[in-house]
Backbone as XML, in Angstrom:
<?xml version="1.0"?>
<chain id="A" units="angstrom">
  <residue number="1" name="GLN">
    <atom name="N" x="-6.066" y="-9.299" z="-9.479"/>
    <atom name="CA" x="-5.361" y="-10.336" z="-10.230"/>
    <atom name="C" x="-3.857" y="-10.262" z="-10.057"/>
  </residue>
  <residue number="2" name="VAL">
    <atom name="N" x="-3.348" y="-9.081" z="-9.765"/>
    <atom name="CA" x="-1.922" y="-8.885" z="-9.535"/>
    <atom name="C" x="-1.720" y="-8.416" z="-8.106"/>
  </residue>
  <residue number="3" name="GLN">
    <atom name="N" x="-0.822" y="-9.068" z="-7.416"/>
    <atom name="CA" x="-0.508" y="-8.720" z="-6.044"/>
    <atom name="C" x="0.957" y="-8.314" z="-5.931"/>
  </residue>
  <residue number="4" name="LEU">
    <atom name="N" x="1.202" y="-7.278" z="-5.139"/>
    <atom name="CA" x="2.550" y="-6.812" z="-4.891"/>
    <atom name="C" x="2.856" y="-6.976" z="-3.413"/>
  </residue>
  <residue number="5" name="VAL">
    <atom name="N" x="3.927" y="-7.673" z="-3.116"/>
    <atom name="CA" x="4.340" y="-7.905" z="-1.743"/>
    <atom name="C" x="5.621" y="-7.130" z="-1.486"/>
  </residue>
  <residue number="6" name="GLU">
    <atom name="N" x="5.574" y="-6.259" z="-0.493"/>
    <atom name="CA" x="6.682" y="-5.370" z="-0.187"/>
    <atom name="C" x="7.378" y="-5.800" z="1.098"/>
  </residue>
  <residue number="7" name="SER">
    <atom name="N" x="8.653" y="-5.483" z="1.180"/>
    <atom name="CA" x="9.413" y="-5.767" z="2.386"/>
    <atom name="C" x="10.561" y="-4.779" z="2.502"/>
  </residue>
  <residue number="8" name="GLY">
    <atom name="N" x="11.098" y="-4.660" z="3.695"/>
    <atom name="CA" x="12.284" y="-3.853" z="3.912"/>
    <atom name="C" x="12.074" y="-2.578" z="4.695"/>
  </residue>
  <residue number="9" name="GLY">
    <atom name="N" x="10.837" y="-2.208" z="4.940"/>
    <atom name="CA" x="10.587" y="-1.001" z="5.700"/>
    <atom name="C" x="10.891" y="-1.189" z="7.172"/>
  </residue>
  <residue number="10" name="GLY">
    <atom name="N" x="10.934" y="-0.080" z="7.883"/>
    <atom name="CA" x="11.186" y="-0.142" z="9.307"/>
    <atom name="C" x="11.770" y="1.146" z="9.832"/>
  </residue>
  <residue number="11" name="LEU">
    <atom name="N" x="12.273" y="1.076" z="11.047"/>
    <atom name="CA" x="12.878" y="2.224" z="11.715"/>
    <atom name="C" x="14.387" y="2.195" z="11.520"/>
  </residue>
  <residue number="12" name="VAL">
    <atom name="N" x="14.929" y="3.291" z="10.993"/>
    <atom name="CA" x="16.368" y="3.418" z="10.795"/>
    <atom name="C" x="16.834" y="4.771" z="11.317"/>
  </residue>
  <residue number="13" name="HIS">
    <atom name="N" x="18.128" y="4.882" z="11.539"/>
    <atom name="CA" x="18.713" y="6.131" z="12.015"/>
    <atom name="C" x="19.196" y="6.981" z="10.854"/>
  </residue>
  <residue number="14" name="PRO">
    <atom name="N" x="19.227" y="8.291" z="11.025"/>
    <atom name="CA" x="19.780" y="9.156" z="9.974"/>
    <atom name="C" x="21.180" y="8.732" z="9.576"/>
  </residue>
  <residue number="15" name="GLY">
    <atom name="N" x="21.437" y="8.752" z="8.265"/>
    <atom name="CA" x="22.723" y="8.363" z="7.736"/>
    <atom name="C" x="22.832" y="6.898" z="7.371"/>
  </residue>
  <residue number="16" name="GLU">
    <atom name="N" x="21.919" y="6.086" z="7.835"/>
    <atom name="CA" x="21.943" y="4.666" z="7.524"/>
    <atom name="C" x="21.334" y="4.392" z="6.154"/>
  </residue>
  <residue number="17" name="SER">
    <atom name="N" x="21.432" y="3.145" z="5.729"/>
    <atom name="CA" x="20.907" y="2.719" z="4.442"/>
    <atom name="C" x="19.765" y="1.744" z="4.631"/>
  </residue>
  <residue number="18" name="LEU">
    <atom name="N" x="18.965" y="1.617" z="3.593"/>
    <atom name="CA" x="17.805" y="0.743" z="3.637"/>
    <atom name="C" x="17.519" y="0.222" z="2.238"/>
  </residue>
  <residue number="19" name="ARG">
    <atom name="N" x="17.063" y="-1.019" z="2.172"/>
    <atom name="CA" x="16.688" y="-1.611" z="0.899"/>
    <atom name="C" x="15.241" y="-2.070" z="0.958"/>
  </residue>
  <residue number="20" name="LEU">
    <atom name="N" x="14.455" y="-1.603" z="0.018"/>
    <atom name="CA" x="13.075" y="-2.024" z="-0.137"/>
    <atom name="C" x="12.973" y="-3.002" z="-1.299"/>
  </residue>
  <residue number="21" name="SER">
    <atom name="N" x="12.174" y="-4.033" z="-1.121"/>
    <atom name="CA" x="11.990" y="-5.022" z="-2.171"/>
    <atom name="C" x="10.510" y="-5.245" z="-2.421"/>
  </residue>
  <residue number="22" name="CYS">
    <atom name="N" x="10.195" y="-5.598" z="-3.645"/>
    <atom name="CA" x="8.809" y="-5.821" z="-4.031"/>
    <atom name="C" x="8.751" y="-6.927" z="-5.074"/>
  </residue>
  <residue number="23" name="THR">
    <atom name="N" x="7.847" y="-7.854" z="-4.871"/>
    <atom name="CA" x="7.642" y="-8.946" z="-5.807"/>
    <atom name="C" x="6.200" y="-8.955" z="-6.284"/>
  </residue>
  <residue number="24" name="ALA">
    <atom name="N" x="6.020" y="-9.006" z="-7.589"/>
    <atom name="CA" x="4.693" y="-9.045" z="-8.184"/>
    <atom name="C" x="4.342" y="-10.467" z="-8.587"/>
  </residue>
  <residue number="25" name="SER">
    <atom name="N" x="3.090" y="-10.821" z="-8.388"/>
    <atom name="CA" x="2.621" y="-12.138" z="-8.779"/>
    <atom name="C" x="1.181" y="-12.042" z="-9.253"/>
  </residue>
  <residue number="26" name="GLY">
    <atom name="N" x="0.727" y="-13.080" z="-9.934"/>
    <atom name="CA" x="-0.633" y="-13.109" z="-10.436"/>
    <atom name="C" x="-0.676" y="-13.149" z="-11.948"/>
  </residue>
  <residue number="27" name="SER">
    <atom name="N" x="-1.687" y="-12.497" z="-12.495"/>
    <atom name="CA" x="-1.923" y="-12.529" z="-13.941"/>
    <atom name="C" x="-1.056" y="-11.498" z="-14.647"/>
  </residue>
  <residue number="28" name="ILE">
    <atom name="N" x="0.204" y="-11.829" z="-14.794"/>
    <atom name="CA" x="1.163" y="-10.936" z="-15.435"/>
    <atom name="C" x="1.633" y="-11.558" z="-16.737"/>
  </residue>
  <residue number="29" name="PHE">
    <atom name="N" x="1.317" y="-10.894" z="-17.820"/>
    <atom name="CA" x="1.806" y="-11.316" z="-19.121"/>
    <atom name="C" x="3.193" y="-10.734" z="-19.380"/>
  </residue>
  <residue number="30" name="ARG">
    <atom name="N" x="3.346" y="-9.455" z="-19.099"/>
    <atom name="CA" x="4.627" y="-8.791" z="-19.261"/>
    <atom name="C" x="4.659" y="-7.543" z="-18.391"/>
  </residue>
  <residue number="31" name="VAL">
    <atom name="N" x="5.789" y="-7.305" z="-17.769"/>
    <atom name="CA" x="5.981" y="-6.107" z="-16.966"/>
    <atom name="C" x="6.474" y="-4.975" z="-17.848"/>
  </residue>
  <residue number="32" name="ILE">
    <atom name="N" x="5.811" y="-3.840" z="-17.749"/>
    <atom name="CA" x="6.220" y="-2.655" z="-18.493"/>
    <atom name="C" x="7.225" y="-1.838" z="-17.684"/>
  </residue>
  <residue number="33" name="ALA">
    <atom name="N" x="6.906" y="-1.627" z="-16.420"/>
    <atom name="CA" x="7.783" y="-0.877" z="-15.539"/>
    <atom name="C" x="7.417" y="-1.178" z="-14.094"/>
  </residue>
  <residue number="34" name="MET">
    <atom name="N" x="8.360" y="-0.984" z="-13.206"/>
    <atom name="CA" x="8.114" y="-1.098" z="-11.778"/>
    <atom name="C" x="8.844" y="0.029" z="-11.077"/>
  </residue>
  <residue number="35" name="GLY">
    <atom name="N" x="8.356" y="0.377" z="-9.900"/>
    <atom name="CA" x="9.007" y="1.447" z="-9.178"/>
    <atom name="C" x="8.449" y="1.638" z="-7.790"/>
  </residue>
  <residue number="36" name="TRP">
    <atom name="N" x="8.922" y="2.703" z="-7.163"/>
    <atom name="CA" x="8.523" y="3.047" z="-5.810"/>
    <atom name="C" x="8.051" y="4.483" z="-5.733"/>
  </residue>
  <residue number="37" name="TYR">
    <atom name="N" x="6.996" y="4.686" z="-4.979"/>
    <atom name="CA" x="6.458" y="6.000" z="-4.666"/>
    <atom name="C" x="6.348" y="6.117" z="-3.160"/>
  </residue>
  <residue number="38" name="ARG">
    <atom name="N" x="6.211" y="7.331" z="-2.669"/>
    <atom name="CA" x="6.086" y="7.504" z="-1.233"/>
    <atom name="C" x="5.062" y="8.586" z="-0.914"/>
  </residue>
  <residue number="39" name="GLN">
    <atom name="N" x="4.525" y="8.504" z="0.293"/>
    <atom name="CA" x="3.549" y="9.480" z="0.750"/>
    <atom name="C" x="3.757" y="9.743" z="2.233"/>
  </residue>
  <residue number="40" name="ALA">
    <atom name="N" x="4.052" y="10.983" z="2.554"/>
    <atom name="CA" x="4.189" y="11.415" z="3.934"/>
    <atom name="C" x="2.873" y="12.020" z="4.396"/>
  </residue>
  <residue number="41" name="PRO">
    <atom name="N" x="2.620" y="12.043" z="5.702"/>
    <atom name="CA" x="1.372" y="12.626" z="6.203"/>
    <atom name="C" x="1.155" y="14.047" z="5.709"/>
  </residue>
  <residue number="42" name="GLY">
    <atom name="N" x="-0.020" y="14.298" z="5.178"/>
    <atom name="CA" x="-0.354" y="15.612" z="4.672"/>
    <atom name="C" x="0.110" y="15.895" z="3.262"/>
  </residue>
  <residue number="43" name="ASN">
    <atom name="N" x="0.855" y="14.985" z="2.667"/>
    <atom name="CA" x="1.379" y="15.178" z="1.324"/>
    <atom name="C" x="0.744" y="14.203" z="0.345"/>
  </residue>
  <residue number="44" name="GLU">
    <atom name="N" x="0.858" y="14.531" z="-0.934"/>
    <atom name="CA" x="0.410" y="13.626" z="-1.967"/>
    <atom name="C" x="1.493" y="12.591" z="-2.262"/>
  </residue>
  <residue number="45" name="ARG">
    <atom name="N" x="1.073" y="11.505" z="-2.853"/>
    <atom name="CA" x="2.017" y="10.474" z="-3.238"/>
    <atom name="C" x="2.952" y="11.004" z="-4.329"/>
  </residue>
  <residue number="46" name="GLU">
    <atom name="N" x="4.244" y="10.723" z="-4.193"/>
    <atom name="CA" x="5.219" y="11.220" z="-5.137"/>
    <atom name="C" x="6.156" y="10.109" z="-5.584"/>
  </residue>
  <residue number="47" name="LEU">
    <atom name="N" x="6.668" y="10.257" z="-6.777"/>
    <atom name="CA" x="7.594" y="9.283" z="-7.335"/>
    <atom name="C" x="8.921" y="9.328" z="-6.598"/>
  </residue>
  <residue number="48" name="VAL">
    <atom name="N" x="9.480" y="8.143" z="-6.340"/>
    <atom name="CA" x="10.828" y="8.027" z="-5.804"/>
    <atom name="C" x="11.776" y="7.570" z="-6.906"/>
  </residue>
  <residue number="49" name="ALA">
    <atom name="N" x="11.478" y="6.425" z="-7.514"/>
    <atom name="CA" x="12.305" y="5.908" z="-8.591"/>
    <atom name="C" x="11.539" y="4.846" z="-9.354"/>
  </residue>
  <residue number="50" name="THR">
    <atom name="N" x="11.818" y="4.731" z="-10.646"/>
    <atom name="CA" x="11.212" y="3.700" z="-11.476"/>
    <atom name="C" x="12.264" y="3.110" z="-12.409"/>
  </residue>
  <residue number="51" name="VAL">
    <atom name="N" x="11.986" y="1.908" z="-12.881"/>
    <atom name="CA" x="12.809" y="1.272" z="-13.892"/>
    <atom name="C" x="11.874" y="0.601" z="-14.895"/>
  </residue>
  <residue number="52" name="ASN">
    <atom name="N" x="12.132" y="0.798" z="-16.183"/>
    <atom name="CA" x="11.262" y="0.224" z="-17.191"/>
    <atom name="C" x="11.878" y="-1.022" z="-17.816"/>
  </residue>
  <residue number="53" name="ALA">
    <atom name="N" x="11.134" y="-1.632" z="-18.736"/>
    <atom name="CA" x="11.559" y="-2.893" z="-19.320"/>
    <atom name="C" x="12.853" y="-2.771" z="-20.102"/>
  </residue>
  <residue number="54" name="GLY">
    <atom name="N" x="13.134" y="-1.599" z="-20.624"/>
    <atom name="CA" x="14.359" y="-1.380" z="-21.356"/>
    <atom name="C" x="15.552" y="-1.059" z="-20.485"/>
  </residue>
  <residue number="55" name="GLY">
    <atom name="N" x="15.345" y="-1.001" z="-19.182"/>
    <atom name="CA" x="16.421" y="-0.704" z="-18.258"/>
    <atom name="C" x="16.559" y="0.761" z="-17.902"/>
  </residue>
  <residue number="56" name="GLY">
    <atom name="N" x="15.731" y="1.593" z="-18.496"/>
    <atom name="CA" x="15.786" y="3.005" z="-18.192"/>
    <atom name="C" x="15.286" y="3.305" z="-16.794"/>
  </residue>
  <residue number="57" name="THR">
    <atom name="N" x="15.942" y="4.220" z="-16.122"/>
    <atom name="CA" x="15.584" y="4.572" z="-14.754"/>
    <atom name="C" x="15.228" y="6.041" z="-14.648"/>
  </residue>
  <residue number="58" name="ASN">
    <atom name="N" x="14.447" y="6.347" z="-13.630"/>
    <atom name="CA" x="14.061" y="7.712" z="-13.341"/>
    <atom name="C" x="14.076" y="7.890" z="-11.830"/>
  </residue>
  <residue number="59" name="TYR">
    <atom name="N" x="14.756" y="8.941" z="-11.363"/>
    <atom name="CA" x="14.877" y="9.202" z="-9.935"/>
    <atom name="C" x="14.363" y="10.587" z="-9.608"/>
  </residue>
  <residue number="60" name="ALA">
    <atom name="N" x="13.689" y="10.678" z="-8.480"/>
    <atom name="CA" x="13.315" y="11.980" z="-7.968"/>
    <atom name="C" x="14.563" y="12.728" z="-7.513"/>
  </residue>
  <residue number="61" name="ASP">
    <atom name="N" x="14.485" y="14.049" z="-7.552"/>
    <atom name="CA" x="15.640" y="14.857" z="-7.181"/>
    <atom name="C" x="16.113" y="14.571" z="-5.756"/>
  </residue>
  <residue number="62" name="PHE">
    <atom name="N" x="15.200" y="14.268" z="-4.867"/>
    <atom name="CA" x="15.573" y="14.118" z="-3.469"/>
    <atom name="C" x="16.320" y="12.825" z="-3.166"/>
  </residue>
  <residue number="63" name="VAL">
    <atom name="N" x="16.427" y="11.918" z="-4.142"/>
    <atom name="CA" x="17.209" y="10.702" z="-3.929"/>
    <atom name="C" x="18.338" y="10.546" z="-4.937"/>
  </residue>
  <residue number="64" name="LYS">
    <atom name="N" x="18.467" y="11.460" z="-5.868"/>
    <atom name="CA" x="19.541" y="11.370" z="-6.848"/>
    <atom name="C" x="20.902" y="11.396" z="-6.160"/>
  </residue>
  <residue number="65" name="GLY">
    <atom name="N" x="21.754" y="10.462" z="-6.556"/>
    <atom name="CA" x="23.081" y="10.386" z="-5.989"/>
    <atom name="C" x="23.193" y="9.505" z="-4.770"/>
  </residue>
  <residue number="66" name="ARG">
    <atom name="N" x="22.081" y="9.082" z="-4.200"/>
    <atom name="CA" x="22.117" y="8.235" z="-3.014"/>
    <atom name="C" x="21.134" y="7.082" z="-3.102"/>
  </residue>
  <residue number="67" name="SER">
    <atom name="N" x="20.661" y="6.793" z="-4.297"/>
    <atom name="CA" x="19.655" y="5.758" z="-4.467"/>
    <atom name="C" x="19.936" y="4.962" z="-5.730"/>
  </residue>
  <residue number="68" name="ALA">
    <atom name="N" x="19.540" y="3.707" z="-5.715"/>
    <atom name="CA" x="19.678" y="2.849" z="-6.883"/>
    <atom name="C" x="18.496" y="1.893" z="-6.941"/>
  </residue>
  <residue number="69" name="ILE">
    <atom name="N" x="17.874" y="1.819" z="-8.105"/>
    <atom name="CA" x="16.762" y="0.912" z="-8.309"/>
    <atom name="C" x="17.175" y="-0.152" z="-9.308"/>
  </residue>
  <residue number="70" name="SER">
    <atom name="N" x="16.743" y="-1.361" z="-9.077"/>
    <atom name="CA" x="17.064" y="-2.460" z="-9.977"/>
    <atom name="C" x="15.885" y="-3.413" z="-10.048"/>
  </residue>
  <residue number="71" name="ARG">
    <atom name="N" x="15.805" y="-4.139" z="-11.153"/>
    <atom name="CA" x="14.712" y="-5.085" z="-11.332"/>
    <atom name="C" x="15.243" y="-6.421" z="-11.815"/>
  </residue>
  <residue number="72" name="LEU">
    <atom name="N" x="14.759" y="-7.473" z="-11.193"/>
    <atom name="CA" x="15.054" y="-8.831" z="-11.619"/>
    <atom name="C" x="13.866" y="-9.295" z="-12.434"/>
  </residue>
  <residue number="73" name="SER">
    <atom name="N" x="13.988" y="-9.188" z="-13.748"/>
    <atom name="CA" x="12.850" y="-9.379" z="-14.648"/>
    <atom name="C" x="12.226" y="-10.763" z="-14.537"/>
  </residue>
  <residue number="74" name="ALA">
    <atom name="N" x="13.052" y="-11.780" z="-14.437"/>
    <atom name="CA" x="12.547" y="-13.146" z="-14.433"/>
    <atom name="C" x="11.648" y="-13.433" z="-13.239"/>
  </residue>
  <residue number="75" name="GLN">
    <atom name="N" x="11.804" y="-12.669" z="-12.164"/>
    <atom name="CA" x="11.014" y="-12.895" z="-10.961"/>
    <atom name="C" x="10.037" y="-11.760" z="-10.675"/>
  </residue>
  <residue number="76" name="ASN">
    <atom name="N" x="9.900" y="-10.832" z="-11.609"/>
    <atom name="CA" x="9.010" y="-9.680" z="-11.434"/>
    <atom name="C" x="9.265" y="-9.000" z="-10.101"/>
  </residue>
  <residue number="77" name="MET">
    <atom name="N" x="10.499" y="-8.720" z="-9.846"/>
    <atom name="CA" x="10.908" y="-8.153" z="-8.574"/>
    <atom name="C" x="11.689" y="-6.867" z="-8.799"/>
  </residue>
  <residue number="78" name="VAL">
    <atom name="N" x="11.482" y="-5.918" z="-7.923"/>
    <atom name="CA" x="12.206" y="-4.659" z="-7.964"/>
    <atom name="C" x="12.730" y="-4.356" z="-6.574"/>
  </residue>
  <residue number="79" name="SER">
    <atom name="N" x="13.895" y="-3.752" z="-6.509"/>
    <atom name="CA" x="14.451" y="-3.344" z="-5.235"/>
    <atom name="C" x="14.947" y="-1.914" z="-5.328"/>
  </residue>
  <residue number="80" name="LEU">
    <atom name="N" x="14.904" y="-1.241" z="-4.206"/>
    <atom name="CA" x="15.353" y="0.142" z="-4.127"/>
    <atom name="C" x="16.279" y="0.290" z="-2.944"/>
  </residue>
  <residue number="81" name="GLN">
    <atom name="N" x="17.502" y="0.697" z="-3.219"/>
    <atom name="CA" x="18.480" y="0.980" z="-2.186"/>
    <atom name="C" x="18.554" y="2.485" z="-1.976"/>
  </residue>
  <residue number="82" name="ILE">
    <atom name="N" x="18.384" y="2.912" z="-0.740"/>
    <atom name="CA" x="18.510" y="4.318" z="-0.403"/>
    <atom name="C" x="19.582" y="4.456" z="0.663"/>
  </residue>
  <residue number="83" name="ASN">
    <atom name="N" x="20.575" y="5.273" z="0.378"/>
    <atom name="CA" x="21.650" y="5.531" z="1.323"/>
    <atom name="C" x="21.476" y="6.906" z="1.961"/>
  </residue>
  <residue number="84" name="SER">
    <atom name="N" x="22.232" y="7.134" z="3.011"/>
    <atom name="CA" x="22.232" y="8.435" z="3.680"/>
    <atom name="C" x="20.824" y="8.921" z="3.972"/>
  </residue>
  <residue number="85" name="LEU">
    <atom name="N" x="20.057" y="8.080" z="4.612"/>
    <atom name="CA" x="18.669" y="8.405" z="4.894"/>
    <atom name="C" x="18.550" y="9.624" z="5.807"/>
  </residue>
  <residue number="86" name="LYS">
    <atom name="N" x="17.532" y="10.406" z="5.534"/>
    <atom name="CA" x="17.265" y="11.634" z="6.263"/>
    <atom name="C" x="15.893" y="11.567" z="6.919"/>
  </residue>
  <residue number="87" name="PRO">
    <atom name="N" x="15.678" y="12.322" z="7.979"/>
    <atom name="CA" x="14.350" y="12.333" z="8.599"/>
    <atom name="C" x="13.235" y="12.665" z="7.617"/>
  </residue>
  <residue number="88" name="GLU">
    <atom name="N" x="13.514" y="13.514" z="6.640"/>
    <atom name="CA" x="12.494" y="13.863" z="5.669"/>
    <atom name="C" x="12.163" y="12.733" z="4.702"/>
  </residue>
  <residue number="89" name="ASP">
    <atom name="N" x="12.911" y="11.638" z="4.758"/>
    <atom name="CA" x="12.570" y="10.450" z="3.979"/>
    <atom name="C" x="11.455" y="9.645" z="4.630"/>
  </residue>
  <residue number="90" name="THR">
    <atom name="N" x="11.078" y="9.999" z="5.835"/>
    <atom name="CA" x="10.022" y="9.283" z="6.537"/>
    <atom name="C" x="8.714" y="9.370" z="5.764"/>
  </residue>
  <residue number="91" name="ALA">
    <atom name="N" x="8.158" y="8.213" z="5.443"/>
    <atom name="CA" x="6.929" y="8.152" z="4.657"/>
    <atom name="C" x="6.502" y="6.699" z="4.534"/>
  </residue>
  <residue number="92" name="VAL">
    <atom name="N" x="5.318" y="6.510" z="3.998"/>
    <atom name="CA" x="4.901" y="5.184" z="3.574"/>
    <atom name="C" x="5.338" y="5.015" z="2.124"/>
  </residue>
  <residue number="93" name="TYR">
    <atom name="N" x="6.062" y="3.965" z="1.852"/>
    <atom name="CA" x="6.573" y="3.704" z="0.519"/>
    <atom name="C" x="5.727" y="2.627" z="-0.150"/>
  </residue>
  <residue number="94" name="TYR">
    <atom name="N" x="5.313" y="2.904" z="-1.377"/>
    <atom name="CA" x="4.430" y="2.013" z="-2.117"/>
    <atom name="C" x="5.119" y="1.486" z="-3.368"/>
  </residue>
  <residue number="95" name="CYS">
    <atom name="N" x="5.039" y="0.202" z="-3.561"/>
    <atom name="CA" x="5.526" y="-0.409" z="-4.790"/>
    <atom name="C" x="4.484" y="-0.256" z="-5.885"/>
  </residue>
  <residue number="96" name="ASN">
    <atom name="N" x="4.940" y="0.035" z="-7.082"/>
    <atom name="CA" x="4.072" y="0.165" z="-8.241"/>
    <atom name="C" x="4.546" y="-0.754" z="-9.359"/>
  </residue>
  <residue number="97" name="ALA">
    <atom name="N" x="3.592" y="-1.346" z="-10.046"/>
    <atom name="CA" x="3.907" y="-2.142" z="-11.222"/>
    <atom name="C" x="2.916" y="-1.840" z="-12.323"/>
  </residue>
  <residue number="98" name="ARG">
    <atom name="N" x="3.420" y="-1.509" z="-13.486"/>
    <atom name="CA" x="2.588" y="-1.365" z="-14.674"/>
    <atom name="C" x="2.831" y="-2.603" z="-15.529"/>
  </residue>
  <residue number="99" name="VAL">
    <atom name="N" x="1.771" y="-3.374" z="-15.734"/>
    <atom name="CA" x="1.935" y="-4.674" z="-16.380"/>
    <atom name="C" x="0.859" y="-4.905" z="-17.430"/>
  </residue>
  <residue number="100" name="TYR">
    <atom name="N" x="1.208" y="-5.710" z="-18.415"/>
    <atom name="CA" x="0.222" y="-6.282" z="-19.310"/>
    <atom name="C" x="-0.340" y="-7.531" z="-18.639"/>
  </residue>
  <residue number="101" name="SER">
    <atom name="N" x="-1.659" y="-7.574" z="-18.462"/>
    <atom name="CA" x="-2.293" y="-8.777" z="-17.943"/>
    <atom name="C" x="-2.616" y="-9.753" z="-19.073"/>
  </residue>
  <residue number="102" name="THR">
    <atom name="N" x="-2.764" y="-9.236" z="-20.278"/>
    <atom name="CA" x="-2.895" y="-10.025" z="-21.492"/>
    <atom name="C" x="-1.947" y="-9.427" z="-22.516"/>
  </residue>
  <residue number="103" name="ASN">
    <atom name="N" x="-2.035" y="-9.880" z="-23.745"/>
    <atom name="CA" x="-1.176" y="-9.319" z="-24.775"/>
    <atom name="C" x="-1.659" y="-7.967" z="-25.278"/>
  </residue>
  <residue number="104" name="THR">
    <atom name="N" x="-2.813" y="-7.493" z="-24.770"/>
    <atom name="CA" x="-3.358" y="-6.216" z="-25.213"/>
    <atom name="C" x="-3.724" y="-5.254" z="-24.084"/>
  </residue>
  <residue number="105" name="ASP">
    <atom name="N" x="-3.951" y="-5.748" z="-22.888"/>
    <atom name="CA" x="-4.434" y="-4.920" z="-21.794"/>
    <atom name="C" x="-3.359" y="-4.709" z="-20.736"/>
  </residue>
  <residue number="106" name="TRP">
    <atom name="N" x="-3.228" y="-3.461" z="-20.263"/>
    <atom name="CA" x="-2.282" y="-3.153" z="-19.203"/>
    <atom name="C" x="-2.954" y="-2.341" z="-18.109"/>
  </residue>
  <residue number="107" name="SER">
    <atom name="N" x="-2.398" y="-2.411" z="-16.913"/>
    <atom name="CA" x="-2.923" y="-1.701" z="-15.755"/>
    <atom name="C" x="-1.802" y="-1.402" z="-14.766"/>
  </residue>
  <residue number="108" name="ASP">
    <atom name="N" x="-2.063" y="-0.435" z="-13.903"/>
    <atom name="CA" x="-1.179" y="-0.132" z="-12.785"/>
    <atom name="C" x="-1.671" y="-0.836" z="-11.525"/>
  </residue>
  <residue number="109" name="TYR">
    <atom name="N" x="-0.734" y="-1.364" z="-10.758"/>
    <atom name="CA" x="-1.050" y="-2.025" z="-9.501"/>
    <atom name="C" x="-0.162" y="-1.461" z="-8.406"/>
  </residue>
  <residue number="110" name="TRP">
    <atom name="N" x="-0.686" y="-1.497" z="-7.181"/>
    <atom name="CA" x="0.004" y="-0.913" z="-6.038"/>
    <atom name="C" x="0.078" y="-1.877" z="-4.879"/>
  </residue>
  <residue number="111" name="GLY">
    <atom name="N" x="1.195" y="-1.837" z="-4.178"/>
    <atom name="CA" x="1.316" y="-2.565" z="-2.942"/>
    <atom name="C" x="0.577" y="-1.865" z="-1.820"/>
  </residue>
  <residue number="112" name="GLN">
    <atom name="N" x="0.493" y="-2.513" z="-0.681"/>
    <atom name="CA" x="-0.228" y="-1.946" z="0.450"/>
    <atom name="C" x="0.552" y="-0.844" z="1.162"/>
  </residue>
  <residue number="113" name="GLY">
    <atom name="N" x="1.836" y="-0.745" z="0.890"/>
    <atom name="CA" x="2.678" y="0.264" z="1.501"/>
    <atom name="C" x="3.473" y="-0.280" z="2.671"/>
  </residue>
  <residue number="114" name="THR">
    <atom name="N" x="4.697" y="0.194" z="2.797"/>
    <atom name="CA" x="5.546" y="-0.180" z="3.913"/>
    <atom name="C" x="6.115" y="1.088" z="4.543"/>
  </residue>
  <residue number="115" name="GLN">
    <atom name="N" x="6.034" y="1.172" z="5.856"/>
    <atom name="CA" x="6.444" y="2.372" z="6.574"/>
    <atom name="C" x="7.957" y="2.439" z="6.703"/>
  </residue>
  <residue number="116" name="VAL">
    <atom name="N" x="8.512" y="3.580" z="6.345"/>
    <atom name="CA" x="9.922" y="3.873" z="6.580"/>
    <atom name="C" x="9.992" y="5.074" z="7.512"/>
  </residue>
  <residue number="117" name="THR">
    <atom name="N" x="10.619" y="4.886" z="8.650"/>
    <atom name="CA" x="10.771" y="5.955" z="9.621"/>
    <atom name="C" x="12.249" y="6.184" z="9.881"/>
  </residue>
  <residue number="118" name="VAL">
    <atom name="N" x="12.697" y="7.409" z="9.664"/>
    <atom name="CA" x="14.090" y="7.780" z="9.876"/>
    <atom name="C" x="14.132" y="8.708" z="11.078"/>
  </residue>
  <residue number="119" name="SER">
    <atom name="N" x="14.683" y="8.219" z="12.158"/>
    <atom name="CA" x="14.682" y="8.982" z="13.400"/>
    <atom name="C" x="15.839" y="8.542" z="14.276"/>
  </residue>
  <residue number="120" name="SER">
    <atom name="N" x="16.348" y="9.477" z="15.058"/>
    <atom name="CA" x="17.382" y="9.170" z="16.025"/>
    <atom name="C" x="16.799" y="8.768" z="17.363"/>
  </residue>
</chain>
């Protein structure tokens, strides 16, 4: 019922910047929070950054100081800017949205993932 469309992934060089964007659509009554997670080969999925309805943000240690997450509430959209990209940032990045589909029920939804490769 809820679909997340991601964009912005690709091949970048170390030290460059990248912006990931995600738009949610479908049966959304209210967005609770949105964010980004990532998964590298052989690793479990881990949090990168989230932003909740109150504007509160949470960043993983590995992006603190070089990342910014923002949400455009009216369009159910979230974006993540990452600067000073490193080879270890290489992973599949997944958009996450926790939403109320009705006035009482909520669920987590995930995008299909977008590949970010940082290489010279």
